[in-house]
Short mmCIF file of C-alpha atoms and ligand atoms in Angstrom, two decimals:
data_model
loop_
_atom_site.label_atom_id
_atom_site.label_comp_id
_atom_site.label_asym_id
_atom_site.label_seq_id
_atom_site.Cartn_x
_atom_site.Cartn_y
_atom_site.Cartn_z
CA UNK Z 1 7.55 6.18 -5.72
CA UNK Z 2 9.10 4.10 -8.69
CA UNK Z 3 6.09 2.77 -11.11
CA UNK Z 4 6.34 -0.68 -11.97
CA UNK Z 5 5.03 -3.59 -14.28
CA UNK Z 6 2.93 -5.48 -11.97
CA UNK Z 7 1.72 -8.75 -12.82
CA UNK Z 8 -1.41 -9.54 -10.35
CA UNK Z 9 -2.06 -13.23 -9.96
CA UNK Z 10 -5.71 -13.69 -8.33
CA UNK Z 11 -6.34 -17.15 -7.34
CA UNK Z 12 -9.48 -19.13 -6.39
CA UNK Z 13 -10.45 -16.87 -2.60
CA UNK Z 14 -13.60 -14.91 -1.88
CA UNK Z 15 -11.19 -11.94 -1.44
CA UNK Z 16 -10.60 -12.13 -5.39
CA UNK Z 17 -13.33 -9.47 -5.45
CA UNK Z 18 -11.15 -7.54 -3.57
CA UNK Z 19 -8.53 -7.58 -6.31
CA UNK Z 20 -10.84 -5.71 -8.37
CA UNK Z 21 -10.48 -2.80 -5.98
CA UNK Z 22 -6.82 -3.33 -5.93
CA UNK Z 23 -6.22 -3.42 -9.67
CA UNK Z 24 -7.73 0.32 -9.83
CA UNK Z 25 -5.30 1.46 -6.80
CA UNK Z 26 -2.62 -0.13 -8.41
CA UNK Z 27 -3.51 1.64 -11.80
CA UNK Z 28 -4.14 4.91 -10.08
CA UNK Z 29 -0.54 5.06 -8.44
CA UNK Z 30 0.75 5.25 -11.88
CA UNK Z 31 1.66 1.15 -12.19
CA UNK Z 32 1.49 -0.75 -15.37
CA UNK Z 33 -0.96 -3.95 -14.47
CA UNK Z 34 -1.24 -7.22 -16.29
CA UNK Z 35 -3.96 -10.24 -14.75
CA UNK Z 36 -3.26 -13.72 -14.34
CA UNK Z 37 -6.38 -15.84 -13.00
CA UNK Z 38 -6.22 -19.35 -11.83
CA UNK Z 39 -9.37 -21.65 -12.57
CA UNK Z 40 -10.39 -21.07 -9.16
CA UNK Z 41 -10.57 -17.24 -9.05
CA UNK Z 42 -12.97 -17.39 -11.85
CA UNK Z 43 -15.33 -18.65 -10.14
CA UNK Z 44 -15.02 -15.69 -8.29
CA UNK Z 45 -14.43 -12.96 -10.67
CA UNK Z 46 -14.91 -12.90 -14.41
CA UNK Z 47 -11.83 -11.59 -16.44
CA UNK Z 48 -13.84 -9.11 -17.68
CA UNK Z 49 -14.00 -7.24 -14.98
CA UNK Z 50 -10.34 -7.39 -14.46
CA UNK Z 51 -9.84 -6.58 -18.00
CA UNK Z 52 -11.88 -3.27 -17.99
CA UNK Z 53 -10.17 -2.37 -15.00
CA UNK Z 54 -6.50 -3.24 -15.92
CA UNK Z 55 -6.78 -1.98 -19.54
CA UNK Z 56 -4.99 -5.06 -20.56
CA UNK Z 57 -6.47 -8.52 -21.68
CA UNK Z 58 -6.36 -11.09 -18.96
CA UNK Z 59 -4.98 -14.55 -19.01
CA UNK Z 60 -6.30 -17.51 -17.16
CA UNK Z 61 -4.71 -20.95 -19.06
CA UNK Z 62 -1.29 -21.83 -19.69
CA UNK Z 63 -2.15 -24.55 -22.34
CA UNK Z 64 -3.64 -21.76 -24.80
CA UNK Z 65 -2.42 -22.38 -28.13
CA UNK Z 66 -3.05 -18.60 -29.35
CA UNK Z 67 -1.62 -16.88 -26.14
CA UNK Z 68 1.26 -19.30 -26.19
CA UNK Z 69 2.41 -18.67 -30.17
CA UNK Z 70 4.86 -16.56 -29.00
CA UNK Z 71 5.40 -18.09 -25.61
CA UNK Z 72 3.51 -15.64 -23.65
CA UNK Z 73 4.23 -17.41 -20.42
CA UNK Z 74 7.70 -16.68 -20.71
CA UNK Z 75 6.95 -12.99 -21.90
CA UNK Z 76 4.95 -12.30 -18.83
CA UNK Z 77 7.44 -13.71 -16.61
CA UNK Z 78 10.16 -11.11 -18.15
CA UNK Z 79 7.95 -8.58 -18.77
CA UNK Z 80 6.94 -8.44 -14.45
CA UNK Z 81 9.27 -6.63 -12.52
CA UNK Z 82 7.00 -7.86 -9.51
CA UNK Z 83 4.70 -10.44 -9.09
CA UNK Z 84 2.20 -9.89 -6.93
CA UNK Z 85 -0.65 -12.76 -6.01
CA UNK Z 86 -3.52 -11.55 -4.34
CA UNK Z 87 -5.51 -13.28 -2.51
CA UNK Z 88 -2.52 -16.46 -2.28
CA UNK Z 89 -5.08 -19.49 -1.78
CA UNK Z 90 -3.93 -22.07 0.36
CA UNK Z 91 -3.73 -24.22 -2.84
CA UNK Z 92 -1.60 -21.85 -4.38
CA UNK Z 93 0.91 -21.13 -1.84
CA UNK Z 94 0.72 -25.67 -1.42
CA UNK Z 95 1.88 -26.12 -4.82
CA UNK Z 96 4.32 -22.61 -5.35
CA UNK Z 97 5.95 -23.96 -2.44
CA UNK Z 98 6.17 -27.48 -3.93
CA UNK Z 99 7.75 -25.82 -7.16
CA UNK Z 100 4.70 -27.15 -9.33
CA UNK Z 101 4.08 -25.46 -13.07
CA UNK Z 102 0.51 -27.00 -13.39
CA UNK Z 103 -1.31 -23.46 -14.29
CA UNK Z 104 -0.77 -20.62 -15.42
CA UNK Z 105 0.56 -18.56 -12.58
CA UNK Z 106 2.37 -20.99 -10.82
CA UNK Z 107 4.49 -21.55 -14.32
CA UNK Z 108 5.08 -17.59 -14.46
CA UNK Z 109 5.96 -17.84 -11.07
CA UNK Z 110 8.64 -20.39 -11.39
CA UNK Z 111 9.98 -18.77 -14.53
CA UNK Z 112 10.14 -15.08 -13.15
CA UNK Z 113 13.04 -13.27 -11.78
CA UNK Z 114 11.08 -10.83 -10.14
CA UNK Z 115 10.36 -10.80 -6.66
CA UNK Z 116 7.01 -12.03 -5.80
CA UNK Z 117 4.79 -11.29 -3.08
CA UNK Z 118 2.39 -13.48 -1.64
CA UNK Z 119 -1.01 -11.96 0.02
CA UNK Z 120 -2.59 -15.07 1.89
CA UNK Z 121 -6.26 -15.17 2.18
CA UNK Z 122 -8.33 -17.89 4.00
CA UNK Z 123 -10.13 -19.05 6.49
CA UNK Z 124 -8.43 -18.58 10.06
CA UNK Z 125 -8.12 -23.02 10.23
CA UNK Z 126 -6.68 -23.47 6.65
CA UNK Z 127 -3.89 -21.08 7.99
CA UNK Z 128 -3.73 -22.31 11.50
CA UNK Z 129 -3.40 -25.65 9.80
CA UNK Z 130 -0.13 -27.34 9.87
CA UNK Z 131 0.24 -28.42 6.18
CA UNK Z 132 -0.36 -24.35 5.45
CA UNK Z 133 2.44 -23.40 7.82
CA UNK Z 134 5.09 -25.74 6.52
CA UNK Z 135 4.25 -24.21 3.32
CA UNK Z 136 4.52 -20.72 4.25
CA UNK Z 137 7.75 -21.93 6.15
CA UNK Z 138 9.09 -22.75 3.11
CA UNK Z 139 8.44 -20.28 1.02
CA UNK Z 140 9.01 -17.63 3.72
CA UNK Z 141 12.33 -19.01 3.50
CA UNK Z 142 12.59 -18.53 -0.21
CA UNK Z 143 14.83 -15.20 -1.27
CA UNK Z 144 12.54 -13.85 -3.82
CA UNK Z 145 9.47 -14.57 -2.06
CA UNK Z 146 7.77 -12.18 0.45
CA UNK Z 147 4.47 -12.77 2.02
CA UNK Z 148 2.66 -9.45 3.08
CA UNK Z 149 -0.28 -10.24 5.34
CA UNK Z 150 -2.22 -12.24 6.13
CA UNK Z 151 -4.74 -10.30 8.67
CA UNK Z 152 -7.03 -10.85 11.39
CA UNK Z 153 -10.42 -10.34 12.25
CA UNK Z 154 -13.79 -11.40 11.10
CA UNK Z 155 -13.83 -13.45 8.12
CA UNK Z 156 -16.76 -14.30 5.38
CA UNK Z 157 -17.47 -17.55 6.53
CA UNK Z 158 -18.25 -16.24 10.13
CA UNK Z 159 -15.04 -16.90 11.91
CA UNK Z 160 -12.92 -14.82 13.80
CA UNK Z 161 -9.04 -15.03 13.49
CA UNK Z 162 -6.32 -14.49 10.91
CA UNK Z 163 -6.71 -15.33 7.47
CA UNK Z 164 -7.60 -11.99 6.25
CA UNK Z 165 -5.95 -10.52 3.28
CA UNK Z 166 -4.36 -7.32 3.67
CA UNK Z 167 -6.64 -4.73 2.10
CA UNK Z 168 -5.77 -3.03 -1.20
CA UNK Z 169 -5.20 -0.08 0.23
CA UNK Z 170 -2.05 -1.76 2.60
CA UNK Z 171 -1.02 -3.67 -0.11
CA UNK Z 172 -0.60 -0.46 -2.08
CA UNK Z 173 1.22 1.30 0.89
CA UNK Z 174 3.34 -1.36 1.33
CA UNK Z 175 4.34 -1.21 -2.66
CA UNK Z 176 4.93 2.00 -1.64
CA UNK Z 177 7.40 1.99 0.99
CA UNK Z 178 10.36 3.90 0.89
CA UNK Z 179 12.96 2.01 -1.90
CA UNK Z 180 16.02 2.67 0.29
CA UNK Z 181 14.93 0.04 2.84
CA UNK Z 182 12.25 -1.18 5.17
CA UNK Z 183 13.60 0.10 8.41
CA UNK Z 184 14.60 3.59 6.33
CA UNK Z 185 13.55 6.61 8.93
CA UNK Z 186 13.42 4.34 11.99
CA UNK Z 187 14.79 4.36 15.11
CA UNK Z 188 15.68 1.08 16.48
CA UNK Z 189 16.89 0.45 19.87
CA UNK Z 190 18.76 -3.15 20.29
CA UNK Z 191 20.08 -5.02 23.62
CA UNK Z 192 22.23 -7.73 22.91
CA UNK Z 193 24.62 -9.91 25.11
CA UNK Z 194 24.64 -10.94 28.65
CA UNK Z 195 24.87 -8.97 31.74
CA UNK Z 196 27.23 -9.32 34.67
CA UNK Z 197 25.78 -9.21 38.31
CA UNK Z 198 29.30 -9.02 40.34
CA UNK Z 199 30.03 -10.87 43.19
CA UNK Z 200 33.28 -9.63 44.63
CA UNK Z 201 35.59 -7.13 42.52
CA UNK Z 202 36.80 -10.52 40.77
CA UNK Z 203 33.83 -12.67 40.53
CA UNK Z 204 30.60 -12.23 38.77
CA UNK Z 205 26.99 -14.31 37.53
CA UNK Z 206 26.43 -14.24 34.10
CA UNK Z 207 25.60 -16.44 31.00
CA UNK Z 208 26.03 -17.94 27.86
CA UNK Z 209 24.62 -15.39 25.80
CA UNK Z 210 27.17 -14.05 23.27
CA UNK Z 211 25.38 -11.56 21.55
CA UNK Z 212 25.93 -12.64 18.17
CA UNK Z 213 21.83 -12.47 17.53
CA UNK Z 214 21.72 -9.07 18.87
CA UNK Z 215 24.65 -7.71 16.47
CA UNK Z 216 23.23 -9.48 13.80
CA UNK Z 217 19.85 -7.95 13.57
CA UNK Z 218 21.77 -4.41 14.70
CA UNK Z 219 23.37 -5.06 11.16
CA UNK Z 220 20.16 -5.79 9.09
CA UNK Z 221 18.37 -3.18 10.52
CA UNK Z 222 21.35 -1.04 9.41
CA UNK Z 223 21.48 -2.24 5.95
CA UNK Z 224 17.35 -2.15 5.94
CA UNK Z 225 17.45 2.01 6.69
CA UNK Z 226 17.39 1.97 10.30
CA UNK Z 227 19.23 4.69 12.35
CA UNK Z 228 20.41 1.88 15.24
CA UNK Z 229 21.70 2.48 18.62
CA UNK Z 230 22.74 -1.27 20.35
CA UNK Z 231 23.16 -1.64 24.13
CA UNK Z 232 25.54 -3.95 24.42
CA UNK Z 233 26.18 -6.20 27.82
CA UNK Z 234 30.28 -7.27 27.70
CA UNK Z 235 30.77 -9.17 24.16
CA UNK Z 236 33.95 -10.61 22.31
CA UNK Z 237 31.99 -9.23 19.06
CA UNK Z 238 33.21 -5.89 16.55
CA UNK Z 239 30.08 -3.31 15.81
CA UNK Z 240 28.31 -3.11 12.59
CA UNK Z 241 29.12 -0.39 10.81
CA UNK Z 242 27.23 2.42 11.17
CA UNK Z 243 25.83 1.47 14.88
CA UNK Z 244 25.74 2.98 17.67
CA UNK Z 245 26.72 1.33 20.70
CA UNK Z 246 26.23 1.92 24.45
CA UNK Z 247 28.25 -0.62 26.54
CA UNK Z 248 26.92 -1.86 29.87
CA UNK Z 249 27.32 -4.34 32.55
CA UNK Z 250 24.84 -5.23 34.82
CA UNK Z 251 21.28 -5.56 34.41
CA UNK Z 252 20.70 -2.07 35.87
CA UNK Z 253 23.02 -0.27 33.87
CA UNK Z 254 21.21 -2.32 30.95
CA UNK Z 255 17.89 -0.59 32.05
CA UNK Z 256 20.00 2.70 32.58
CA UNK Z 257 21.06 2.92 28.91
CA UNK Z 258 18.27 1.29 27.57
CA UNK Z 259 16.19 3.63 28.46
CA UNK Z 260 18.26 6.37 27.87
CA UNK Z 261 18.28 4.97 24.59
CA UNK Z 262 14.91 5.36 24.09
CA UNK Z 263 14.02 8.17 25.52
CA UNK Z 264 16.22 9.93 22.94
CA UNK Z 265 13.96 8.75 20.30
CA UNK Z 266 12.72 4.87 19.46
CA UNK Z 267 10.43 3.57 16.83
CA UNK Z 268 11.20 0.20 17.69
CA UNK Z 269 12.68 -1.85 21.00
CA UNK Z 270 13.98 -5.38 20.13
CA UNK Z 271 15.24 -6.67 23.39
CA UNK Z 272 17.84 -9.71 22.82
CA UNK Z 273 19.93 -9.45 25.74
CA UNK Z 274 20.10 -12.20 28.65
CA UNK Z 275 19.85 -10.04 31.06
CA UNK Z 276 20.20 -11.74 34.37
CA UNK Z 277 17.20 -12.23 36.79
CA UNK Z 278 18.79 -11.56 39.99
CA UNK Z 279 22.10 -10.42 40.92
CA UNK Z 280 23.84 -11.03 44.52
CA UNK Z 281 22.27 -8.94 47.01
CA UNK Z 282 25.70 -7.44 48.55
CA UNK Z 283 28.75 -7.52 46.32
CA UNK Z 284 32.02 -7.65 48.47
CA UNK Z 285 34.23 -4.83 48.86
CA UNK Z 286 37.38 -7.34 48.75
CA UNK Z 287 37.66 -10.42 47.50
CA UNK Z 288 35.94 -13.22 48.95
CA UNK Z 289 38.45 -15.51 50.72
CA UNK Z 290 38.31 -19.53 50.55
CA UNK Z 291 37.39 -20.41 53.87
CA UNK Z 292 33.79 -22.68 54.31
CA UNK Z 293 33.34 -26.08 52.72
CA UNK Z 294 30.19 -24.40 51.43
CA UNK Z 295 29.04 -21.20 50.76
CA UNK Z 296 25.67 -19.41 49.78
CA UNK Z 297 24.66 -16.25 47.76
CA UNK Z 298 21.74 -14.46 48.78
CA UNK Z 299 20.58 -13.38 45.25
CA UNK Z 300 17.71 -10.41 44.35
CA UNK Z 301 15.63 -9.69 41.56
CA UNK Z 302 17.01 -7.11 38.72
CA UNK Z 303 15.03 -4.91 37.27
CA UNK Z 304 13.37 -6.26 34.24
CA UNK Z 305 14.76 -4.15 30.61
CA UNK Z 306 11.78 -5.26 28.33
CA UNK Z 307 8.87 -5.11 30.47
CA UNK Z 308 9.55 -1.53 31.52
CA UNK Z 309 10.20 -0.15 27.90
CA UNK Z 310 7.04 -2.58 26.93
CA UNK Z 311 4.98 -0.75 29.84
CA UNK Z 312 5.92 2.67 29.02
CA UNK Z 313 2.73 5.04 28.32
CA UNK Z 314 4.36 6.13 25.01
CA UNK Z 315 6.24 2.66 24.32
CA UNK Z 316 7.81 1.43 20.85
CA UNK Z 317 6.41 -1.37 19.22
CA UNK Z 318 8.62 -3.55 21.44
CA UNK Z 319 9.92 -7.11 20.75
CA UNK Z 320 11.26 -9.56 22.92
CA UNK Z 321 13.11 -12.41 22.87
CA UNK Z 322 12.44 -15.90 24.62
CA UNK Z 323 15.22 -18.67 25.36
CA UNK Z 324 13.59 -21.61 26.94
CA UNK Z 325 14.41 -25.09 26.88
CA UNK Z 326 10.80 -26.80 27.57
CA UNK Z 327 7.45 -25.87 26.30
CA UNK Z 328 8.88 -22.59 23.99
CA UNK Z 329 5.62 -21.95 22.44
CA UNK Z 330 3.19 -21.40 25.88
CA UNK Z 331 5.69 -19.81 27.56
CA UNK Z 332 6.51 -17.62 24.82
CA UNK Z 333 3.41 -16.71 24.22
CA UNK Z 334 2.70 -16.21 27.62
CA UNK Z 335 5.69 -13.60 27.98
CA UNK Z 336 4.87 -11.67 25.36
CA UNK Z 337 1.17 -11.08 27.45
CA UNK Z 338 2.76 -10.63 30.50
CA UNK Z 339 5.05 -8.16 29.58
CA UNK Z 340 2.79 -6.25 26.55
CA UNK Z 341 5.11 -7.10 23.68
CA UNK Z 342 3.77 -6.70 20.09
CA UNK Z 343 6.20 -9.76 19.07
CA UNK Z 344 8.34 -12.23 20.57
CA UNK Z 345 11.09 -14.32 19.14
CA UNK Z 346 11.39 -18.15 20.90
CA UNK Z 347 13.89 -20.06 20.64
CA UNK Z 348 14.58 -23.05 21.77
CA UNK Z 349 18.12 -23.32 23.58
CA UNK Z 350 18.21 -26.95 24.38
CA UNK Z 351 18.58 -27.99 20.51
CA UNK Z 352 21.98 -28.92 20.41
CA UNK Z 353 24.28 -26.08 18.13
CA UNK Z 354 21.76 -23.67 17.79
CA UNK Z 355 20.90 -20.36 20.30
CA UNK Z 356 23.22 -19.14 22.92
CA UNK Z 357 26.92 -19.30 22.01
CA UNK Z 358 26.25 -20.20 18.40
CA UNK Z 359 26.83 -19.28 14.43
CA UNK Z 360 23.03 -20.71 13.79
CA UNK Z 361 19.14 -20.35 14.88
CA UNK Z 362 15.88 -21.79 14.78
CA UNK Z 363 13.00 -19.58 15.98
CA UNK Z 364 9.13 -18.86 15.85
CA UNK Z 365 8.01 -15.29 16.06
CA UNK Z 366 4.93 -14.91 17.74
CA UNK Z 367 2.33 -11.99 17.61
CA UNK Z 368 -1.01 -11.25 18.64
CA UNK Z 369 -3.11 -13.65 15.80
CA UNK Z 370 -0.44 -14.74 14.17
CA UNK Z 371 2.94 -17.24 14.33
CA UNK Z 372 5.91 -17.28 11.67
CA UNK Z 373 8.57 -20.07 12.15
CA UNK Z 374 12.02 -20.23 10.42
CA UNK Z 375 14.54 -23.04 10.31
CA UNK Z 376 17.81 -23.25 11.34
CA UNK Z 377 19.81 -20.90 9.62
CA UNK Z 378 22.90 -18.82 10.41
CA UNK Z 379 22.17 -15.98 12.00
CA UNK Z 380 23.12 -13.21 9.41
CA UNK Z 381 20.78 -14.27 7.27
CA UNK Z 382 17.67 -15.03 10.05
CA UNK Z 383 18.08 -11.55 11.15
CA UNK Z 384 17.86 -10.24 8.01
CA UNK Z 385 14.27 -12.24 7.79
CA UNK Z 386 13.39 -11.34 11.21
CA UNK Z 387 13.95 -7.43 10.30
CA UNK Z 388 11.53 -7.86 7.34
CA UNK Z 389 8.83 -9.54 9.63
CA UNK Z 390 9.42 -6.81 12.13
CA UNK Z 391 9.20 -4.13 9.71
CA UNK Z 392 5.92 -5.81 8.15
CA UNK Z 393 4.30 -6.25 11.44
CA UNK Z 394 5.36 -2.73 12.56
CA UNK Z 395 3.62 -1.03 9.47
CA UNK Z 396 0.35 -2.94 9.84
CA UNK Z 397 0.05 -1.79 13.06
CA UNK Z 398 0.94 2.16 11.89
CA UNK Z 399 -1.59 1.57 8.93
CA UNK Z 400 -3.91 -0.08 11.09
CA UNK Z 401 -4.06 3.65 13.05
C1 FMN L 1 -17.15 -20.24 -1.54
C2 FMN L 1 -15.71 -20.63 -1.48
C3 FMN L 1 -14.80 -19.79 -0.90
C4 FMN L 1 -13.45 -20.15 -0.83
N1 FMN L 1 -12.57 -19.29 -0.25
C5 FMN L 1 -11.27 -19.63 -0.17
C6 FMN L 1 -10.36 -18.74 0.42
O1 FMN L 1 -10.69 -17.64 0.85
N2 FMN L 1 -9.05 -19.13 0.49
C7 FMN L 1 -8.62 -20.33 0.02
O2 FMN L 1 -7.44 -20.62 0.15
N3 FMN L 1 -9.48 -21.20 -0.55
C8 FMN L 1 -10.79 -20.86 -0.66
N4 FMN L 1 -11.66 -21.74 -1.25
C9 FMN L 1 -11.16 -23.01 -1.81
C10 FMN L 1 -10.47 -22.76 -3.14
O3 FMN L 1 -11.32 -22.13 -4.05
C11 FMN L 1 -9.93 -24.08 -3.70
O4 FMN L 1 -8.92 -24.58 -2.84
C12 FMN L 1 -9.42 -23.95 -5.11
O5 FMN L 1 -8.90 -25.21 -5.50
C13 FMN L 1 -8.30 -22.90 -5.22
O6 FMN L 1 -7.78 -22.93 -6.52
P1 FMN L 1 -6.58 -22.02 -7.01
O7 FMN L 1 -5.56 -22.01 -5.94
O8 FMN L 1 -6.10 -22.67 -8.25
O9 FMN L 1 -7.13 -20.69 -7.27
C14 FMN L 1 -13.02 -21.40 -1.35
C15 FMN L 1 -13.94 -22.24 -1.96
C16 FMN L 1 -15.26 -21.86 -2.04
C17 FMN L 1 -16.24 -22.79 -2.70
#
């Protein structure tokens, strides 16, 4: 693991206690820490004890004349090589996202180059609440920002739900994952495209899908470490580089190589694919001749890809996707309980020039506890996102036992 110069910015949360805790892991691992305190965290903490424990004095106002003779503000912005603000109070992540400079940390933080992650702490309404999540939205969708967290489960003030911050000992793993990418030692499995259900030897059922989400996260996940395998229903698209890809049809040979797929090893199932619902129940030997005024299909269900890999005794963390055109959210959600996802991906398909067929997205990934959305983007660069959501979510749960 590389040591760093961390720069710790604790802001006004009841979890700043826990940053105490964190300073020493941080310090232990062989990092270099420096504290920045907001007005609010000191209510919480004194800077004393983040002082003894970081070996470093601790600053807490921007408009310090002494600190500031040599521009310290500046300094500690160069001097971080990350930036990391735990607990991120909703106030905090409300004005970073806003681009404010009106303390301390939020001045550092607009004049760093250093990536900066954000560990969100609150009560489970403050970051259910709207307001919060266009924030996060925003500065989810911010390059150099990353937010790590937050968690569920009980919280001080008696609730139940997410709000949590991650606890110093995941924030520390999570410093410490592997520098060669996210996704590095993982096996991902990816289906992407439609399927074809044929109806004669010339005529077949299929869809609009065109598989350009599914290649596109096969890429990231390349580029983030991952050893990927894509099963691929009939595209018009090239392979990444470095993927491996097993083409299919219909929505049973999808299940055939899917699961062939993962039986062969799989860390991780993301299931894009369209795969059709039914297919005809008798495909014609010949081709069907024009003869009726009318004609009817008697169509049967497919087997269903995601659910069986999801239902597995030994199954991957699994993620599904969801292309609806009314309602994305319940149904989404209810999908991803129905079929025992960890996390689904909704879109909504009936936005004109995003989804199916298209360059660009707009999604909200759901989990158990938690929602993420992003905005319409093209989809290179979403799946690049969605990979480091995925990978985040998928090392909570590992860490979480
Ligand atoms: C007892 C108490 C606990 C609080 N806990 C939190 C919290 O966990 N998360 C949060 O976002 N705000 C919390 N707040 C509200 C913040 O302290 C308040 O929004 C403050 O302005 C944050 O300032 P800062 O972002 O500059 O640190 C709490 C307030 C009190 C009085």
């Amino acid at each position: 693991m590389v040591q760093k110069r961390i720069l710790l910015g604790v802001t006004g949360g009841i979890a700043a206690y826990k940053s105490a805790e964190l300073v020493r892991l941080l310090r232990k691992a062989g990092h270099e820490v420096r504290v920045v305190m907001t007005g609010g965290a000191e209510a919480f903490v004194t800077p004393l004890t983040f002082q003894a424990l970081s070996g470093e004095p601790v600053r807490t106002s921007l408009l310090d004349p002494e600190a500031e003779a040599g521009m310290g503000h500046i300094e500690l912005a160069k001097w971080a090589e990350l930036v990391l603000v735990a607990p991120a109070s909703a106030d905090f992540l409300a004005r970073f996202a806003q681009g404010m400079a009106d303390d301390l940390l939020t001045t550092v933080c607009s004049a760093t180059e250093a990536p900066i992650v954000l560990a969100p702490a609150m009560n489970q309404a403050m970051w259910r609440n709207a307001r919060t999540q266009r924030n996060v939205a925003l500065l989810v969708d911010d390059p150099q920002v990353s937010l790590w967290g937050p968690d569920q489960g009980e919280q001080a003030c008696g609730d139940t739900g997410p709000g949590r911050m991650l606890e110093p000992q995941a924030l520390l793993a999570k410093l410490q994952a592997p520098v060669d990418g996210v996704l590095a030692g993982l096996r991902l499995v990816i289906t992407a495209g439609p399927t074809r259900e044929p109806i004669d030897p010339v005529r077949y059922i299929s869809n609009h899908s065109s598989g350009k989400m599914g290649y596109a996260l096969a890429a990231a996940a390349r580029a983030a470490g991952a050893e990927v395998t894509l099963v691929s229903g009939p595209v018009a698209l090239v392979a990444p580089d470095g993927v491996a890809v097993v083409p299919v049809v219909t929505a049973a040979d999808m299940l055939a190589g899917a699961s062939e797929a993962v039986d062969a090893g799989c860390d991780i199932f993301i299931a894009t694919a369209a795969v059709a619902d039914y297919r005809p129940d008798q495909c014609a030997d010949q081709k069907i001749k024009k003869s009726e005024s009318a004609m009817s299909l008697a169509l049967v269900r497919n087997p269903d890809t995601l659910a069986t890999i999801a239902r597995r005794e030994n199954a991957p963390f699994t993620v599904g996707f969801a292309a609806e055109t009314t309602d994305v959210a319940r149904y989404a959600r209810d999908k991803m309980q129905r079929k025992n996802l960890n996390m689904i991906v909704a879109n909504d398909v009936s936005r004109p020039g995003l989804g199916f067929n298209s360059d660009d997205n707009a999604v909200t990934v759901f989990w158990a506890g938690g929602e993420q959305p992003f905005e319409a983007q093209g989809k290179a660069e979403l799946a690049a996102k969605l990979v480091a959501l995925i990978a985040d979510r998928y090392c909570d749960r590992a860490s979480a036992g």
